[in-house]
mmCIF file of C-alpha atoms in Angstrom:
data_model
loop_
_atom_site.group_PDB
_atom_site.id
_atom_site.type_symbol
_atom_site.label_atom_id
_atom_site.label_comp_id
_atom_site.label_asym_id
_atom_site.label_seq_id
_atom_site.Cartn_x
_atom_site.Cartn_y
_atom_site.Cartn_z
ATOM 1 C CA MET D 279 -4.412 -49.115 -16.089
ATOM 2 C CA ARG D 280 -4.509 -45.626 -14.426
ATOM 3 C CA TYR D 281 -7.965 -44.916 -13.136
ATOM 4 C CA ASP D 282 -7.380 -41.220 -14.189
ATOM 5 C CA ALA D 283 -4.722 -40.848 -16.574
ATOM 6 C CA ASP D 284 -5.087 -36.814 -16.228
ATOM 7 C CA ALA D 285 -4.484 -36.740 -12.573
ATOM 8 C CA ARG D 286 -1.683 -34.525 -11.724
ATOM 9 C CA ALA D 287 1.585 -36.402 -10.594
ATOM 10 C CA GLY D 288 1.807 -36.921 -6.859
ATOM 11 C CA THR D 289 -1.925 -36.567 -5.928
ATOM 12 C CA PRO D 290 -3.816 -39.407 -4.455
ATOM 13 C CA GLU D 291 -6.088 -39.691 -7.730
ATOM 14 C CA ALA D 292 -2.713 -40.249 -9.710
ATOM 15 C CA ARG D 293 -2.079 -43.620 -7.554
ATOM 16 C CA ARG D 294 -5.433 -45.349 -8.147
ATOM 17 C CA LEU D 295 -5.274 -48.168 -10.738
ATOM 18 C CA LEU D 296 -7.816 -50.662 -12.191
ATOM 19 C CA PHE D 297 -7.224 -54.342 -12.853
ATOM 20 C CA THR D 298 -9.138 -57.401 -13.970
ATOM 21 C CA ASN D 299 -8.487 -60.990 -13.507
ATOM 22 C CA THR D 300 -10.330 -64.200 -12.815
ATOM 23 C CA ALA D 301 -10.537 -64.476 -8.906
ATOM 24 C CA HIS D 302 -10.779 -68.308 -8.706
ATOM 25 C CA GLU D 303 -8.004 -70.616 -7.012
ATOM 26 C CA THR D 304 -8.184 -73.433 -9.495
ATOM 27 C CA SER D 305 -10.164 -72.192 -12.675
ATOM 28 C CA ARG D 306 -10.864 -69.236 -15.093
ATOM 29 C CA GLN D 307 -13.961 -68.011 -13.244
ATOM 30 C CA ASN D 308 -15.412 -64.996 -11.321
ATOM 31 C CA LEU D 309 -13.907 -62.326 -13.791
ATOM 32 C CA THR D 310 -13.429 -59.222 -11.034
ATOM 33 C CA VAL D 311 -12.593 -55.643 -11.478
ATOM 34 C CA ARG D 312 -10.281 -54.509 -8.760
ATOM 35 C CA MET D 313 -9.016 -50.937 -7.650
ATOM 36 C CA SER D 314 -5.779 -49.749 -6.146
ATOM 37 C CA CYS D 315 -5.435 -46.801 -4.189
ATOM 38 C CA ASP D 316 -1.531 -47.158 -3.863
ATOM 39 C CA ASP D 317 -0.026 -47.817 -6.987
ATOM 40 C CA GLY D 318 -0.842 -51.494 -7.031
ATOM 41 C CA GLY D 319 0.499 -52.136 -3.435
ATOM 42 C CA SER D 320 -2.889 -53.359 -2.127
ATOM 43 C CA TRP D 321 -6.537 -53.942 -3.900
ATOM 44 C CA PRO D 322 -8.964 -53.177 -1.465
ATOM 45 C CA VAL D 323 -11.799 -52.506 -3.881
ATOM 46 C CA SER D 324 -13.177 -55.388 -5.961
ATOM 47 C CA ARG D 325 -16.348 -56.432 -7.643
ATOM 48 C CA THR D 326 -17.443 -59.546 -9.745
ATOM 49 C CA LEU D 327 -18.246 -58.844 -13.413
ATOM 50 C CA GLU D 328 -18.653 -62.244 -14.615
ATOM 51 C CA SER D 329 -19.473 -64.879 -11.989
ATOM 52 C CA GLY D 330 -19.238 -67.822 -14.747
ATOM 53 C CA ALA D 331 -16.225 -69.014 -16.777
ATOM 54 C CA ALA D 332 -14.124 -66.020 -18.176
ATOM 55 C CA GLY D 333 -10.853 -65.659 -19.747
ATOM 56 C CA TYR D 334 -8.572 -63.060 -20.922
ATOM 57 C CA SER D 335 -9.689 -59.601 -20.396
ATOM 58 C CA ALA D 336 -8.601 -55.954 -21.172
ATOM 59 C CA VAL D 337 -9.972 -52.784 -19.359
ATOM 60 C CA VAL D 338 -10.187 -49.263 -20.800
ATOM 61 C CA SER D 339 -11.323 -45.635 -19.944
ATOM 62 C CA LEU D 340 -14.616 -44.459 -21.457
ATOM 63 C CA GLY D 341 -14.376 -40.769 -20.146
ATOM 64 C CA GLU D 342 -15.586 -39.513 -16.953
ATOM 65 C CA ASN D 343 -15.729 -42.363 -14.415
ATOM 66 C CA GLU D 344 -16.880 -44.697 -17.052
ATOM 67 C CA PHE D 345 -14.952 -47.670 -18.131
ATOM 68 C CA GLY D 346 -15.265 -50.794 -20.315
ATOM 69 C CA VAL D 347 -14.206 -54.337 -20.297
ATOM 70 C CA LEU D 348 -13.831 -56.653 -23.193
ATOM 71 C CA TYR D 349 -13.277 -60.359 -22.013
ATOM 72 C CA GLU D 350 -13.747 -63.915 -23.203
ATOM 73 C CA ARG D 351 -17.004 -65.314 -21.733
ATOM 74 C CA GLY D 352 -17.928 -69.302 -21.334
ATOM 75 C CA ASN D 353 -15.204 -71.551 -22.472
ATOM 76 C CA HIS D 354 -13.854 -69.162 -25.060
ATOM 77 C CA GLU D 355 -16.958 -69.062 -26.710
ATOM 78 C CA HIS D 356 -17.777 -65.574 -26.507
ATOM 79 C CA ILE D 357 -16.135 -61.979 -26.557
ATOM 80 C CA THR D 358 -18.073 -59.488 -24.367
ATOM 81 C CA PHE D 359 -17.729 -56.022 -23.772
ATOM 82 C CA ALA D 360 -19.155 -54.549 -20.487
ATOM 83 C CA ARG D 361 -19.423 -50.988 -19.474
ATOM 84 C CA PHE D 362 -19.287 -49.878 -15.758
ATOM 85 C CA SER D 363 -19.356 -46.811 -13.830
ATOM 86 C CA SER D 364 -17.284 -45.813 -10.725
ATOM 87 C CA ALA D 365 -20.749 -46.073 -8.713
ATOM 88 C CA TRP D 366 -20.997 -49.570 -9.744
ATOM 89 C CA LEU D 367 -17.653 -50.519 -8.595
ATOM 90 C CA GLY D 368 -17.945 -48.715 -5.307
ATOM 91 C CA GLY D 369 -15.181 -48.153 -2.705
ATOM 92 C CA SER D 370 -13.058 -45.219 -2.308
ATOM 93 C CA CYS D 371 -9.471 -44.074 -1.940
#
């Protein structure tokens, strides 16, 4: 998703994206939030949201530098909503 959907086209802010996926080579573990500064060309900023088993996820903007992720946790046993800020994610473009 666009980090800032209201950013003016052509600005560096308009090129930022957020993405969530499981960051494990062989299983669905380590749900990670990633940020791209170049429209998805690279993903230099990342932070683990759930270190255990996790599944499908969706990320949404909650307003000024706040985001939410709805995701499967465990072996598809739980649906979890996590809220995080840009400060928690860290990194910058």
